[in-house]
Coordinates of C-alpha atoms in Angstrom, one line a residue:
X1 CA 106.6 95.4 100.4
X2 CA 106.7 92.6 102.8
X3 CA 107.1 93.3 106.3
X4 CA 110.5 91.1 106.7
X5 CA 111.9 93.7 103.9
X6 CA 111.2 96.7 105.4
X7 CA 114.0 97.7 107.4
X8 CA 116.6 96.0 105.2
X9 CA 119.8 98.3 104.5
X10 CA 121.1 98.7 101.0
X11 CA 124.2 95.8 101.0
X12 CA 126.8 98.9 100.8
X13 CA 125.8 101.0 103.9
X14 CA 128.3 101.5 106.1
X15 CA 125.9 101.2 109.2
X16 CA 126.4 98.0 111.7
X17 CA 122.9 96.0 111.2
X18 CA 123.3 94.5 114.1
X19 CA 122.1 97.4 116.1
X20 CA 120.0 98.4 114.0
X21 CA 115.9 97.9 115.4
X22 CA 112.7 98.8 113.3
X23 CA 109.8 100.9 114.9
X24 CA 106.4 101.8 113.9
X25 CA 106.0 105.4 114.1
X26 CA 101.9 105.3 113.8
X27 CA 99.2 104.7 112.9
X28 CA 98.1 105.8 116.8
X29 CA 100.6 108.2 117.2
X30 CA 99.4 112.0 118.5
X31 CA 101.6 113.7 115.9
X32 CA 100.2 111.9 112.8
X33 CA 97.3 113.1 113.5
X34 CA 95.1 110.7 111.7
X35 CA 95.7 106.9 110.3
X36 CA 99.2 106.8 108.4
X37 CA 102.0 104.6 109.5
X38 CA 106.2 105.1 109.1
X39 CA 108.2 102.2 109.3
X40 CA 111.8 103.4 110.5
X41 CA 115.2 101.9 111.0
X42 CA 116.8 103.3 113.4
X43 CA 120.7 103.4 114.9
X44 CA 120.1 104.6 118.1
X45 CA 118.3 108.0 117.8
X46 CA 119.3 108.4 114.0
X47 CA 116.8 107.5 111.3
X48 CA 119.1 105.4 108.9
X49 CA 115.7 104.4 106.7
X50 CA 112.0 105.1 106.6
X51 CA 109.1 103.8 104.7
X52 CA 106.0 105.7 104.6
X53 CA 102.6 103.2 104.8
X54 CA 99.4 105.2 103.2
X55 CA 97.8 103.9 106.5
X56 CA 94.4 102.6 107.2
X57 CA 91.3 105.1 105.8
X58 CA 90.7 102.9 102.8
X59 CA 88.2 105.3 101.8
X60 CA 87.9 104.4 97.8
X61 CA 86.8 107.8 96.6
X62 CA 87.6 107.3 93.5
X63 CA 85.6 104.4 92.8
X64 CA 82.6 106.4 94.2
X65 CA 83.4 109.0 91.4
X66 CA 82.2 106.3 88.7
X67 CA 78.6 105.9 91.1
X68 CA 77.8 109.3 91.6
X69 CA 76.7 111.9 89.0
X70 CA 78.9 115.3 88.8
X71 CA 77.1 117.1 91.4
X72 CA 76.6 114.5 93.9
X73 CA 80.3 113.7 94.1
X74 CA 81.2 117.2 95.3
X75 CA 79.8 115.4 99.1
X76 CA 82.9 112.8 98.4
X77 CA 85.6 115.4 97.1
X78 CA 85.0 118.0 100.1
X79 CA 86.4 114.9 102.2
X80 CA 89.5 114.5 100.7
X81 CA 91.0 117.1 102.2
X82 CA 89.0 117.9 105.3
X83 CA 90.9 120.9 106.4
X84 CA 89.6 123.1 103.5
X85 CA 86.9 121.3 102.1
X86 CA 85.0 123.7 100.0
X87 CA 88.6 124.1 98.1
X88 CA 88.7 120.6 97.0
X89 CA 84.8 121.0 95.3
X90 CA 86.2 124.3 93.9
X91 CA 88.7 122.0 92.2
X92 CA 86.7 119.3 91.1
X93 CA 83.8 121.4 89.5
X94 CA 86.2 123.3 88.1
X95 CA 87.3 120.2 85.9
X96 CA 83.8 119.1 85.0
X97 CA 82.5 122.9 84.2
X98 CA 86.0 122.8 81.4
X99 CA 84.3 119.1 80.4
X100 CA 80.8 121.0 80.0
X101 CA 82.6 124.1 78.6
X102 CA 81.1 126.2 81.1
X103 CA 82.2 130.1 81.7
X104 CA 81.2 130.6 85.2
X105 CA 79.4 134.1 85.7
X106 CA 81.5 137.0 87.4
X107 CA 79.9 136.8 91.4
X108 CA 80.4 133.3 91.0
X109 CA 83.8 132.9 90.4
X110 CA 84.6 136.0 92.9
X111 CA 82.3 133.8 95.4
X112 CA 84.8 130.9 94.6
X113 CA 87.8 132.7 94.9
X114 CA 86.7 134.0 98.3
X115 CA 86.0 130.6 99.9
X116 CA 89.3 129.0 98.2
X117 CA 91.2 131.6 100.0
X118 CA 89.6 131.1 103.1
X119 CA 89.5 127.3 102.8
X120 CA 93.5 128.1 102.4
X121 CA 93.8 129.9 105.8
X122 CA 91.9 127.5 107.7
X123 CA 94.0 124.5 106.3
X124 CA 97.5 126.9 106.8
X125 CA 96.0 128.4 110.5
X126 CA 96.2 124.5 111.2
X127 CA 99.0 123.4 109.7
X128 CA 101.1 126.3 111.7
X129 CA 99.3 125.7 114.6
X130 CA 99.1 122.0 114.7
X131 CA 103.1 121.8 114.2
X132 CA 103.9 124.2 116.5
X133 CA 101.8 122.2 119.0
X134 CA 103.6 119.1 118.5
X135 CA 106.8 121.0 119.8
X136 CA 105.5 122.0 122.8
X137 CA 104.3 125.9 121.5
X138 CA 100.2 125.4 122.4
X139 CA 99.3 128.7 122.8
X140 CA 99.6 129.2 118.9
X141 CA 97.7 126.4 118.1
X142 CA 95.0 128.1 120.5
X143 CA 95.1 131.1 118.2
X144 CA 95.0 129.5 115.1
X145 CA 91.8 127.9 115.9
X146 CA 89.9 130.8 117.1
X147 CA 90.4 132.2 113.6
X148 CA 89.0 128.6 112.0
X149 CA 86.3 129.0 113.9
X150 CA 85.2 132.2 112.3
X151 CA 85.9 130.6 109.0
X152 CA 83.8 127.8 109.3
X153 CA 81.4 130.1 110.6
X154 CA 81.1 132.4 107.4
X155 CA 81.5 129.0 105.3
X156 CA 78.0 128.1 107.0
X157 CA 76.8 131.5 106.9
X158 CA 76.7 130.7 103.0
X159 CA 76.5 126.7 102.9
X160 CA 74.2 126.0 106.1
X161 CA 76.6 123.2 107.1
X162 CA 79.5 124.1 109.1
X163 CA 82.3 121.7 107.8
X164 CA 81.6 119.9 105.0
X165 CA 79.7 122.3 103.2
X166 CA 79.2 120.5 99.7
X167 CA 78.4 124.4 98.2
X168 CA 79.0 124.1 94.6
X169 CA 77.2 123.1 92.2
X170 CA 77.9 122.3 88.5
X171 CA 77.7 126.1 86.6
X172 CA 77.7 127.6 90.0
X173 CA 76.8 127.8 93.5
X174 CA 73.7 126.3 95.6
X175 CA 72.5 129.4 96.5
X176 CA 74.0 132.7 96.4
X177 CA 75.5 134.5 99.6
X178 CA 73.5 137.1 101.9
X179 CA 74.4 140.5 103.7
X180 CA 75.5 138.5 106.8
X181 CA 78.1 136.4 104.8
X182 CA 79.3 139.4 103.5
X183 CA 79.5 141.3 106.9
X184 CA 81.8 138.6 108.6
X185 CA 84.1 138.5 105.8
X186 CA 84.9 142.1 106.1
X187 CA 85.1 141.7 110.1
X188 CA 87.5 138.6 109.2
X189 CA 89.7 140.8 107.1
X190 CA 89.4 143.2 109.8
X191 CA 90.3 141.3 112.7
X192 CA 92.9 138.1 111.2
X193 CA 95.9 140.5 111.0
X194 CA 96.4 140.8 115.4
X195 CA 96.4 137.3 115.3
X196 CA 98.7 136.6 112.7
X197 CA 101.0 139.1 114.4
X198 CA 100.5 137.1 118.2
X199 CA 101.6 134.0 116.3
X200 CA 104.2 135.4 114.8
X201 CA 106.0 137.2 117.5
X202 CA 105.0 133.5 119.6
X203 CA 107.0 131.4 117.6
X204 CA 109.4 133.5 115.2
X205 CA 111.8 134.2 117.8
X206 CA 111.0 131.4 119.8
X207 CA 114.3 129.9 120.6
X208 CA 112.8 126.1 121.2
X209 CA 110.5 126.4 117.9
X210 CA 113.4 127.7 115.5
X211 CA 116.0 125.0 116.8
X212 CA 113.9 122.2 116.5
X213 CA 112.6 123.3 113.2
X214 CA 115.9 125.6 111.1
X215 CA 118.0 123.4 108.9
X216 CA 115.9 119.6 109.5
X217 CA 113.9 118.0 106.7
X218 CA 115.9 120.3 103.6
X219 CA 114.6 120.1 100.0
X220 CA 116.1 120.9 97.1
X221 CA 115.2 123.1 94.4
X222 CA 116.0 120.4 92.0
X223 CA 114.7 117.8 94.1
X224 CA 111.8 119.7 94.5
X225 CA 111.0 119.7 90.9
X226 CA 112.0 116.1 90.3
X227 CA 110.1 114.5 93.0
X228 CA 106.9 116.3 91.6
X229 CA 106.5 119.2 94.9
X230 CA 104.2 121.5 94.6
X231 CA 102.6 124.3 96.5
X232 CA 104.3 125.5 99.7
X233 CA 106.5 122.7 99.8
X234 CA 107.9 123.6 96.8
X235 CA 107.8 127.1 97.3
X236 CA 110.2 127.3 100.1
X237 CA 112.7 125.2 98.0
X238 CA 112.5 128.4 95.6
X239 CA 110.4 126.5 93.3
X240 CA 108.3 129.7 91.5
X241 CA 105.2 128.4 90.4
X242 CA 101.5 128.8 91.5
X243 CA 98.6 128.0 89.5
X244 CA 96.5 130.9 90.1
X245 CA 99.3 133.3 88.1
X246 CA 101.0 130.3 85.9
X247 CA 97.5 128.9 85.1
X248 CA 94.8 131.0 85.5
X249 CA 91.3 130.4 86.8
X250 CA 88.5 132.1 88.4
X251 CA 88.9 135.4 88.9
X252 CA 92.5 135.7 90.1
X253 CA 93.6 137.4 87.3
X254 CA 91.6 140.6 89.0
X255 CA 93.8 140.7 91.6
X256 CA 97.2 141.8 93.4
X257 CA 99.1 139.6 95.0
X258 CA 102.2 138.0 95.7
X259 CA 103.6 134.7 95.2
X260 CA 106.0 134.0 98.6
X261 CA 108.9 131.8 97.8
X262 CA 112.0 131.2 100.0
X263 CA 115.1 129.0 99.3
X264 CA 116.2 127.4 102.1
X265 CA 113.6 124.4 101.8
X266 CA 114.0 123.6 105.5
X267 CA 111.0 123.1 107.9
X268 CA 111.3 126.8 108.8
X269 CA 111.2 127.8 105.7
X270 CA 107.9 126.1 104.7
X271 CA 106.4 127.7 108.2
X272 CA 107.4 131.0 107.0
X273 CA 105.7 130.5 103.6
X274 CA 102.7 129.4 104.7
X275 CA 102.6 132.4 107.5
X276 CA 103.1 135.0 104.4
X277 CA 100.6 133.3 102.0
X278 CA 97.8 134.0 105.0
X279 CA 98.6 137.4 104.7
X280 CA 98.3 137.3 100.7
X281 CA 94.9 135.1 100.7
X282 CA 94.0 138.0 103.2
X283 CA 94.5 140.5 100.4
X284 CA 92.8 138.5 98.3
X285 CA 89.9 138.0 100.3
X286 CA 89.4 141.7 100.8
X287 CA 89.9 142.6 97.3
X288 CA 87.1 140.2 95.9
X289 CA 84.7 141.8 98.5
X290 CA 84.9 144.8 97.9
X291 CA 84.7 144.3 94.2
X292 CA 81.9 141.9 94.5
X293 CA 79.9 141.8 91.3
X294 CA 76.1 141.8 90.9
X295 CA 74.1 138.9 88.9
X296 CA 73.5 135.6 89.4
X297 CA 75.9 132.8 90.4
X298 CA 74.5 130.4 87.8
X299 CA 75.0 130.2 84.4
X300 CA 71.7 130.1 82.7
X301 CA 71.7 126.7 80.7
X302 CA 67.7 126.0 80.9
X303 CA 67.9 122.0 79.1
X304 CA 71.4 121.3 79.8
X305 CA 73.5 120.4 83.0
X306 CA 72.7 123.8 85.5
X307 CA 69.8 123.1 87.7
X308 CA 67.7 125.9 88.0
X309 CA 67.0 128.5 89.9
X310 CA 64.2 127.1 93.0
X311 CA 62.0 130.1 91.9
X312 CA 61.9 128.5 88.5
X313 CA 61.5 125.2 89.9
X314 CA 58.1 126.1 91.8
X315 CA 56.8 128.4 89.1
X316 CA 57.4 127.0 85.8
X317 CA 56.7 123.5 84.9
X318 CA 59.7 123.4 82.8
X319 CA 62.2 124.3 85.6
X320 CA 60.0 121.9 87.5
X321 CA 60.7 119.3 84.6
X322 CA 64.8 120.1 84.2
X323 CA 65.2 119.8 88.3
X324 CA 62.8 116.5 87.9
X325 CA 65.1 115.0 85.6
X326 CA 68.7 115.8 86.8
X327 CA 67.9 115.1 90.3
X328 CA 66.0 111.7 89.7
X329 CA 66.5 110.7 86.3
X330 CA 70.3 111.7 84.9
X331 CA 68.7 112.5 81.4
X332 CA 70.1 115.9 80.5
X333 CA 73.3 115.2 81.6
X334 CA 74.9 114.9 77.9
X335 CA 79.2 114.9 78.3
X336 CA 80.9 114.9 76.2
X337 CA 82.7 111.3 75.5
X338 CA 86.4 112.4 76.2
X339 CA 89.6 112.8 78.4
X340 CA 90.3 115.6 80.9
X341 CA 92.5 117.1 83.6
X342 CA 92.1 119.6 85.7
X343 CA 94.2 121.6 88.5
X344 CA 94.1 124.1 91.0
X345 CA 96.5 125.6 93.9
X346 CA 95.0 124.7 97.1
X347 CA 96.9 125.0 100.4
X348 CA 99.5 121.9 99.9
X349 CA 100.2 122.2 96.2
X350 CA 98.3 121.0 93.2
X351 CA 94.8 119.2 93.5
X352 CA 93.9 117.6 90.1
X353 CA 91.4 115.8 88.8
X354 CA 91.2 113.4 85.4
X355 CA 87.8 112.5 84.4
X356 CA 87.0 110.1 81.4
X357 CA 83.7 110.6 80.3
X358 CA 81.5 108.4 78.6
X359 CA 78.5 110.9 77.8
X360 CA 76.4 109.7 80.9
X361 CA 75.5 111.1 83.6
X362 CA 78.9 109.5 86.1
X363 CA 82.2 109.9 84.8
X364 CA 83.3 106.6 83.7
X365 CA 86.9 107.2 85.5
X366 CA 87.4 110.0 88.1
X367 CA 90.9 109.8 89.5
X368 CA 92.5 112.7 92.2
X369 CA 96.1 114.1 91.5
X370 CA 96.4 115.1 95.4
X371 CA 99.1 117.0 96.9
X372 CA 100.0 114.9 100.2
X373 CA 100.3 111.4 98.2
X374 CA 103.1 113.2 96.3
X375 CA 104.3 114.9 99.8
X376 CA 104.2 112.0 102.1
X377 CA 106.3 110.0 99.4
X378 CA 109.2 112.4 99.7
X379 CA 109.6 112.4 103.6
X380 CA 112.2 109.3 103.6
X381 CA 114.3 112.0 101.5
X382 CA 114.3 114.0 104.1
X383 CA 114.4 112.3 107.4
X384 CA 117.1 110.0 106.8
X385 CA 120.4 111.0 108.8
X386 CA 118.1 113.2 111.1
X387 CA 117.3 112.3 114.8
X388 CA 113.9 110.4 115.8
X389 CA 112.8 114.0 117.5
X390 CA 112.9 115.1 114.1
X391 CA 110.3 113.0 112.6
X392 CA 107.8 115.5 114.3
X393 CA 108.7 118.5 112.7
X394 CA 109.0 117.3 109.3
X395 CA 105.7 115.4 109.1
X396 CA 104.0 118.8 110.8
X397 CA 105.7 120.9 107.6
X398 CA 104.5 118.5 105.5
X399 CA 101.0 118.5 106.5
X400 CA 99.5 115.4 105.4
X401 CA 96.1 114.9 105.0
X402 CA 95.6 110.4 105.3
X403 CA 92.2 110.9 103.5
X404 CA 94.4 112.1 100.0
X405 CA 96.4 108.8 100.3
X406 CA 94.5 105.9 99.7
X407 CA 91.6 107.3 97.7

């Protein structure tokens, strides 16, 4: 859209143009947070239109899907979302493994499920924190990070790299975990609950917090479903669907927990989901520890698409020969030539991915379905009639990541 068109108002609103005045909220704004722009019409204080802009991290991961084979692109997905990356290469090699018609082994899928539901926290812990920081509340957003500290410090216990960890691996993992990852899980399980209590009794009685945040940004149920919401966001509308009990994968069929919905659909509403579904990745997390199977976490698929074990690779000249020709060569990777989609719950809703494969070794089209496109789309829904203050606290409940915009 042309910049001259931006702020124009619809022929029958009832609003005096002539004192109306267009500002740029963004792209070097503290409460973005990263690159992405809003273009808002304003009557005073009141937002009478806004146009979201995708911003300026023309990253073009999807083109790099159709350049890099199925394991190297998990380096690109894992920066998509960068507040829970290990979820986002969860997701995508959970859609090439149902290309490959892989059955992941038991340890690895409760591996997976433990890291998605830590990845989870860590992107919640900041979206809580984060928000409540651009309020004024920065003593939560203190506490919040402490606890994504420890994350990323069990996700490097098991990757070696603290933050983009690039862990799995087509049919599995690229090494299995030790004691020591196992031993700060448990302490995290141990320890997480005091600090969710200090944030809560920080912020849920807060008078500030609650006022700027109760009754501003409101969703629908049925807008909810038709402006394609998903995850929190459309949780706290009273939209009832998740994709680990609706659609199941991994191992979450194993275990007990709750789905936490509310109805009010405001920007308190989506804190309070998120604050209740750290406490159910929590139960989760400890579940899927202490039930932790034996075995390997790679499926055994000696010719085909798994790459072997390193023991095999430096004792047996054909392990030497299958790691040979899938690192440098691309020769056993055999697709099959068709069409496929692929979703999982992360933090902020559904992350999907459609592959067309044309039997090579790249997919011939990767393309991401990602949560915060379809979130950042809806946010002129909700902040029109609101005050400029407002802006804040409805872009903080939506949690947008710019890297999932323009891909």
């Amino acid at each position: 859209m042309p910049l001259e068109q931006v702020a124009t108002i619809d022929a029958d609103s009832e609003v005096d143009k002539e004192f109306l005045y267009t500002l740029n909220f963004g792209p070097q704004h503290p409460a973005t947070h990263t690159t992405l722009r809003l273009i808002l019409t304003l009557d005073g204080e009141t937002v009478v239109k806004a146009v979201p802009d995708i911003g300026y991290l023309h990253s073009g991961f999807e083109k790099l899907g159709e350049d890099l084979d199925y394991n190297q692109y998990v380096t690109i997905v894992d920066r998509m979302n960068y507040l829970s990356p290990v979820a986002n290469e969860i997701a995508w090699h959970h859609v090439v493994e149902k290309l490959f018609g892989i059955e992941l082994t038991k340890r690895c899928q409760y591996i997976r499920v433990i890291l998605a539901e830590l990845g989870r926290m860590s992107d919640h812990l900041l979206n809580v924190g984060a928000a409540a920081l651009d309020l004024g509340a920065f003593t939560a957003f203190l506490y919040g990070f402490y606890q994504r500290e420890k994350i990323y410090d069990i996700i490097e216990t098991a990757s070696g790299q603290r933050f983009h960890p690039s862990y799995t691996r087509v049919g599995g993992l690229a090494a299995d975990i030790t004691d020591a990852f196992v031993a700060k899980v448990r302490d995290f399980v141990k320890e997480f609950p005091k600090t969710h209590a200090d944030i809560r009794k920080l912020l849920n009685r807060n008078r500030i917090f609650i006022d700027r945040i109760k009754d501003i940004g409101v969703l629908s149920k049925e807008d909810a479903i038709d402006l394609s919401c998903s995850g929190p966001i459309a949780r706290a509308s009273g939209v009832v669907r998740d994709l680990r009990k609706d659609e199941p994968y991994l191992a979450y069929p194993d275990f007990d927990f709750k789905v936490v919905c509310a109805k009010e659909g405001d920007c308190f509403a989506r804190y309070l989901v998120r604050m209740e579904e750290l406490l159910e990745s929590l139960k989760i997390i400890h579940q899927a520890i202490e039930n932790l199977p034996s075995g390997p976490v790679n499926v055994d698929l000696e010719g085909k698409c798994v790459i072997p074990d390193k023991s095999a690779t430096y004792r047996s000249i054909e392990g030497l020969i299958q790691h040979f020709e899938l690192y440098m060569t691309n020769r056993r990777w055999h697709t099959p030539v068709d069409e496929i989609y692929g979703a999982q719950e992360t933090a902020n809703g559904e992350l999907g991915f459609y592959i067309v494969a044309d039997g090579s070794g790249q997919a011939y089209r990767a393309r991401t379905r990602p949560p915060s496109f379809i979130h950042f789309a809806i946010f002129p829904y909700l902040i029109e009639g609101h005050q400029l203050s407002d802006i804040v606290a409805v872009l903080g409940s939506l949690n947008v990541i710019a890297a999932e915009l323009d891909r």
